[in-house]
Amino acid sequence: MTSTSNTSSISNNPARPVRVVIVDDHAIFRTGLKADLDPADVEVVGEAGDVESAIRTIHANEPDVVLLDVHLPGGRGGGGAEVAASCQDLAPEVRFLAISVSDSAEDVVAVIRAGARGYVTKTISGAEVSGAVRRVAGGDAVFSPRLAGFVLDAFGTADVAVRDEELDLLSARELEVMRLIARGYTYREAAKDLFISVRTIETHVSNVLRKLQLSNRHELTRWAGERGLL
C-alpha cells in the first residue's frame, strides 16, 4: 500500500481503522497502549523502541499516524523530534502525534518544529488516544489543553498567558482559525491560508463561537483583541 492510497482511503472511508506505528522505548507501555486502543479506530501495524528502528519501521509500513514518544535512545540524541524530522519525506501522508509523560515547553516545541501534528500526555485514556489518532489522521492538530499555549507562544501566533482558561478550551487548529477570522479574513481566504476546506473553516468557527459563548465574528474580533491575538 502506498502512502497516497493510505490518505485517500482514510478520507474516502473514515470508518476504516487508522494504521498506526507506536514508538516508545518501554515495551510494557507499547503493550498496554495497544490493548487500550479501540480496534474499530486503530490498527497497530508496527512498533519501535529507539530512533533507528523507528525510522526503519515507519518507512517500511507508511502508517497513517505515528504515536511518538519524545524521549528515545539512539540516533544522534534527538529522540522523537529526530524521528519525525527524518521521516518528513513521507509527509503529509504520514502524520505524527507525540505522546509523552513530559509536558515541558521545550519538548513540545521541539517535536512540533520537527513536524508532529499534535502532542498529548500519557495521562489520557486509551479511548482519548484513539480519538486523537483519528483526528490527526483527518488533518487536525491535537494538543492536551494546557500544551496548546506553548505552541502559540513558540510560533509567535499569540502574546497571551498559557493559563488563559478560555484559550485552553480551543484546539490548536481552532486557535489558528479564530485568529484569521478575527483579523477579518473571509472563510475562503482562511481556508486557502490553512490549506483546508471552507466547510472545515465554517465548522471550526462554529465550534469557537460556541466554546467562547460568543454570538458572531464581531464579538470574536473584540475578544481576540483584548487578549493580544490580532
Short mmCIF file of C-alpha atoms in Angstrom, two decimals:
data_model
loop_
_atom_site.label_atom_id
_atom_site.label_comp_id
_atom_site.label_asym_id
_atom_site.label_seq_id
_atom_site.Cartn_x
_atom_site.Cartn_y
_atom_site.Cartn_z
CA MET A 1 0.00 0.00 0.00
CA THR A 2 1.43 3.39 -0.95
CA SER A 3 1.26 6.43 1.24
CA THR A 4 -1.06 8.17 -1.23
CA SER A 5 -3.59 5.34 -1.00
CA ASN A 6 -3.36 5.47 2.80
CA THR A 7 -4.50 9.08 2.89
CA SER A 8 -7.09 8.58 0.18
CA SER A 9 -8.67 5.61 1.92
CA ILE A 10 -8.87 7.50 5.23
CA SER A 11 -10.71 10.40 3.62
CA ASN A 12 -12.92 8.21 1.43
CA ASN A 13 -13.61 5.61 4.11
CA PRO A 14 -13.39 7.30 7.52
CA ALA A 15 -14.87 4.19 9.18
CA ARG A 16 -11.79 2.07 8.48
CA PRO A 17 -9.17 1.76 11.23
CA VAL A 18 -6.27 4.21 11.16
CA ARG A 19 -2.96 2.41 10.56
CA VAL A 20 -0.58 3.28 13.39
CA VAL A 21 3.04 2.70 14.38
CA ILE A 22 3.81 3.01 18.11
CA VAL A 23 7.25 4.35 19.01
CA ASP A 24 8.24 4.15 22.68
CA ASP A 25 11.31 2.77 24.41
CA HIS A 26 9.26 0.96 27.06
CA ALA A 27 7.86 -2.32 25.71
CA ILE A 28 5.39 -2.58 28.58
CA PHE A 29 3.91 0.80 27.63
CA ARG A 30 3.58 -0.22 23.97
CA THR A 31 1.81 -3.43 25.02
CA GLY A 32 -0.55 -1.59 27.35
CA LEU A 33 -1.31 1.11 24.80
CA LYS A 34 -2.12 -1.47 22.11
CA ALA A 35 -4.53 -3.17 24.50
CA ASP A 36 -6.24 0.14 25.33
CA LEU A 37 -6.68 1.41 21.77
CA ASP A 38 -10.06 0.94 20.13
CA PRO A 39 -9.63 -1.73 17.41
CA ALA A 40 -12.51 -0.18 15.48
CA ASP A 41 -10.48 3.04 15.18
CA VAL A 42 -6.84 1.94 15.27
CA GLU A 43 -4.83 -0.87 13.69
CA VAL A 44 -1.28 -1.13 15.04
CA VAL A 45 0.95 -2.13 12.10
CA GLY A 46 4.36 -1.70 13.71
CA GLU A 47 6.36 -0.87 16.83
CA ALA A 48 9.79 0.51 17.62
CA GLY A 49 11.80 1.36 20.72
CA ASP A 50 14.63 3.58 19.51
CA VAL A 51 15.38 6.22 16.90
CA GLU A 52 16.95 3.98 14.24
CA SER A 53 14.34 1.20 14.38
CA ALA A 54 11.57 3.78 14.43
CA ILE A 55 12.76 5.40 11.21
CA ARG A 56 13.07 1.98 9.53
CA THR A 57 9.66 0.79 10.74
CA ILE A 58 7.87 3.96 9.68
CA HIS A 59 9.37 3.87 6.19
CA ALA A 60 8.60 0.16 5.85
CA ASN A 61 4.94 0.45 6.92
CA GLU A 62 4.00 4.02 5.90
CA PRO A 63 1.27 4.28 8.55
CA ASP A 64 -1.38 6.96 8.67
CA VAL A 65 -0.22 8.11 12.11
CA VAL A 66 2.85 7.54 14.28
CA LEU A 67 2.34 7.64 18.05
CA LEU A 68 5.71 9.00 19.06
CA ASP A 69 7.42 9.32 22.43
CA VAL A 70 9.70 12.35 22.63
CA HIS A 71 12.48 10.73 24.67
CA LEU A 72 14.09 7.85 22.77
CA PRO A 73 17.54 6.25 22.79
CA GLY A 74 19.77 6.02 19.72
CA GLY A 75 20.36 8.14 16.69
CA ARG A 76 22.06 11.49 17.22
CA GLY A 77 20.33 12.05 20.56
CA GLY A 78 17.37 13.95 19.14
CA GLY A 79 14.71 11.49 20.32
CA GLY A 80 11.22 11.76 18.87
CA ALA A 81 12.00 15.04 17.14
CA GLU A 82 14.82 13.31 15.22
CA VAL A 83 12.45 10.54 14.15
CA ALA A 84 9.82 12.99 12.92
CA ALA A 85 12.37 15.10 11.06
CA SER A 86 13.91 12.01 9.45
CA CYS A 87 10.55 10.90 8.08
CA GLN A 88 9.39 14.16 6.52
CA ASP A 89 9.88 12.60 3.08
CA LEU A 90 6.66 10.70 3.87
CA ALA A 91 4.68 13.83 4.74
CA PRO A 92 1.85 14.69 4.56
CA GLU A 93 0.59 11.12 4.17
CA VAL A 94 2.29 10.01 7.42
CA ARG A 95 1.43 12.22 10.38
CA PHE A 96 2.97 12.27 13.86
CA LEU A 97 1.22 12.54 17.21
CA ALA A 98 3.62 12.88 20.15
CA ILE A 99 2.63 11.10 23.36
CA SER A 100 4.81 11.52 26.41
CA VAL A 101 4.97 11.82 30.18
CA SER A 102 6.70 15.17 29.61
CA ASP A 103 4.69 18.36 29.47
CA SER A 104 7.65 20.71 29.23
CA ALA A 105 7.50 23.55 26.71
CA GLU A 106 10.93 22.57 25.35
CA ASP A 107 9.81 19.04 24.47
CA VAL A 108 6.52 20.20 22.98
CA VAL A 109 8.10 22.86 20.77
CA ALA A 110 10.97 20.62 19.60
CA VAL A 111 8.74 17.84 18.29
CA ILE A 112 6.24 20.25 16.70
CA ARG A 113 9.08 22.04 14.92
CA ALA A 114 10.19 18.63 13.63
CA GLY A 115 6.79 18.05 12.03
CA ALA A 116 4.44 16.49 14.60
CA ARG A 117 0.76 17.42 14.26
CA GLY A 118 -0.03 17.19 17.94
CA TYR A 119 1.12 16.38 21.45
CA VAL A 120 -0.76 14.62 24.24
CA THR A 121 0.38 13.40 27.63
CA LYS A 122 0.29 9.79 28.77
CA THR A 123 -2.31 10.63 31.40
CA ILE A 124 -5.11 10.41 28.81
CA SER A 125 -7.18 7.26 28.32
CA GLY A 126 -6.94 4.76 25.51
CA ALA A 127 -10.25 5.99 24.13
CA GLU A 128 -8.91 9.55 24.11
CA VAL A 129 -5.74 8.44 22.33
CA SER A 130 -7.85 6.62 19.73
CA GLY A 131 -9.88 9.77 19.16
CA ALA A 132 -6.75 11.90 18.88
CA VAL A 133 -5.26 9.47 16.36
CA ARG A 134 -8.42 9.66 14.25
CA ARG A 135 -8.37 13.47 14.31
CA VAL A 136 -4.68 13.70 13.38
CA ALA A 137 -5.23 11.23 10.53
CA GLY A 138 -8.01 13.52 9.31
CA GLY A 139 -5.71 16.53 9.25
CA ASP A 140 -6.43 18.18 12.60
CA ALA A 141 -3.83 19.35 15.11
CA VAL A 142 -4.42 17.86 18.56
CA PHE A 143 -2.97 19.01 21.88
CA SER A 144 -3.63 18.37 25.53
CA PRO A 145 -5.32 21.64 26.60
CA ARG A 146 -2.52 23.33 28.54
CA LEU A 147 0.09 22.43 25.90
CA ALA A 148 -1.54 24.43 23.11
CA GLY A 149 -0.35 27.61 24.77
CA PHE A 150 3.28 26.51 24.41
CA VAL A 151 2.80 26.15 20.67
CA LEU A 152 1.10 29.53 20.34
CA ASP A 153 3.86 31.23 22.28
CA ALA A 154 6.74 29.49 20.50
CA PHE A 155 5.47 30.10 16.99
CA GLY A 156 4.50 33.71 17.53
CA THR A 157 0.78 33.29 16.97
CA ALA A 158 -0.20 34.89 20.26
CA ASP A 159 1.14 37.03 23.05
CA VAL A 160 -1.03 35.59 25.77
CA ALA A 161 -0.58 33.76 29.06
CA VAL A 162 -0.60 29.98 28.77
CA ARG A 163 -3.05 29.70 31.65
CA ASP A 164 -5.87 31.66 29.96
CA GLU A 165 -8.71 29.24 30.72
CA GLU A 166 -10.87 30.32 27.78
CA LEU A 167 -7.94 29.86 25.39
CA ASP A 168 -7.43 26.34 26.73
CA LEU A 169 -10.93 25.46 25.53
CA LEU A 170 -9.78 25.70 21.92
CA SER A 171 -7.72 23.20 19.94
CA ALA A 172 -4.59 24.39 18.15
CA ARG A 173 -6.41 24.40 14.80
CA GLU A 174 -9.36 26.32 16.26
CA LEU A 175 -6.89 28.92 17.58
CA GLU A 176 -5.40 29.30 14.09
CA VAL A 177 -8.82 29.72 12.50
CA MET A 178 -10.02 32.07 15.24
CA ARG A 179 -7.07 34.39 14.78
CA LEU A 180 -7.55 34.67 11.00
CA ILE A 181 -11.30 35.23 11.20
CA ALA A 182 -10.86 37.78 13.99
CA ARG A 183 -8.39 39.62 11.75
CA GLY A 184 -11.05 39.96 9.08
CA TYR A 185 -10.23 37.08 6.74
CA THR A 186 -13.16 35.64 4.80
CA TYR A 187 -13.84 31.95 5.21
CA ARG A 188 -12.42 31.34 1.74
CA GLU A 189 -9.24 33.33 2.50
CA ALA A 190 -8.73 31.49 5.79
CA ALA A 191 -9.26 28.13 4.08
CA LYS A 192 -6.65 28.98 1.45
CA ASP A 193 -4.16 30.17 4.07
CA LEU A 194 -4.52 26.99 6.16
CA PHE A 195 -4.88 24.56 3.22
CA ILE A 196 -8.24 23.24 4.41
CA SER A 197 -11.79 23.45 3.03
CA VAL A 198 -14.25 26.29 3.52
CA ARG A 199 -16.64 23.82 5.15
CA THR A 200 -13.96 22.90 7.68
CA ILE A 201 -13.38 26.59 8.43
CA GLU A 202 -17.12 27.04 9.00
CA THR A 203 -17.14 24.10 11.40
CA HIS A 204 -14.17 25.45 13.36
CA VAL A 205 -15.70 28.94 13.60
CA SER A 206 -18.96 27.47 14.85
CA ASN A 207 -17.07 25.47 17.50
CA VAL A 208 -15.03 28.52 18.55
CA LEU A 209 -18.11 30.73 18.97
CA ARG A 210 -19.89 28.00 20.94
CA LYS A 211 -16.93 27.33 23.25
CA LEU A 212 -16.30 31.02 23.91
CA GLN A 213 -20.04 31.80 24.21
CA LEU A 214 -19.85 34.48 21.53
CA SER A 215 -22.58 35.34 19.01
CA ASN A 216 -20.70 36.49 15.90
CA ARG A 217 -17.34 37.30 14.37
CA HIS A 218 -17.51 40.93 15.54
CA GLU A 219 -17.61 39.76 19.14
CA LEU A 220 -14.82 37.34 18.29
CA THR A 221 -12.65 40.18 16.98
CA ARG A 222 -13.18 42.14 20.18
CA TRP A 223 -12.42 39.05 22.32
CA ALA A 224 -9.22 38.34 20.39
CA GLY A 225 -8.12 41.97 20.53
CA GLU A 226 -8.48 42.06 24.30
CA ARG A 227 -6.06 39.12 24.52
CA GLY A 228 -3.47 40.41 22.08
CA LEU A 229 -4.25 37.79 19.45
CA LEU A 230 -4.58 40.12 16.44
#
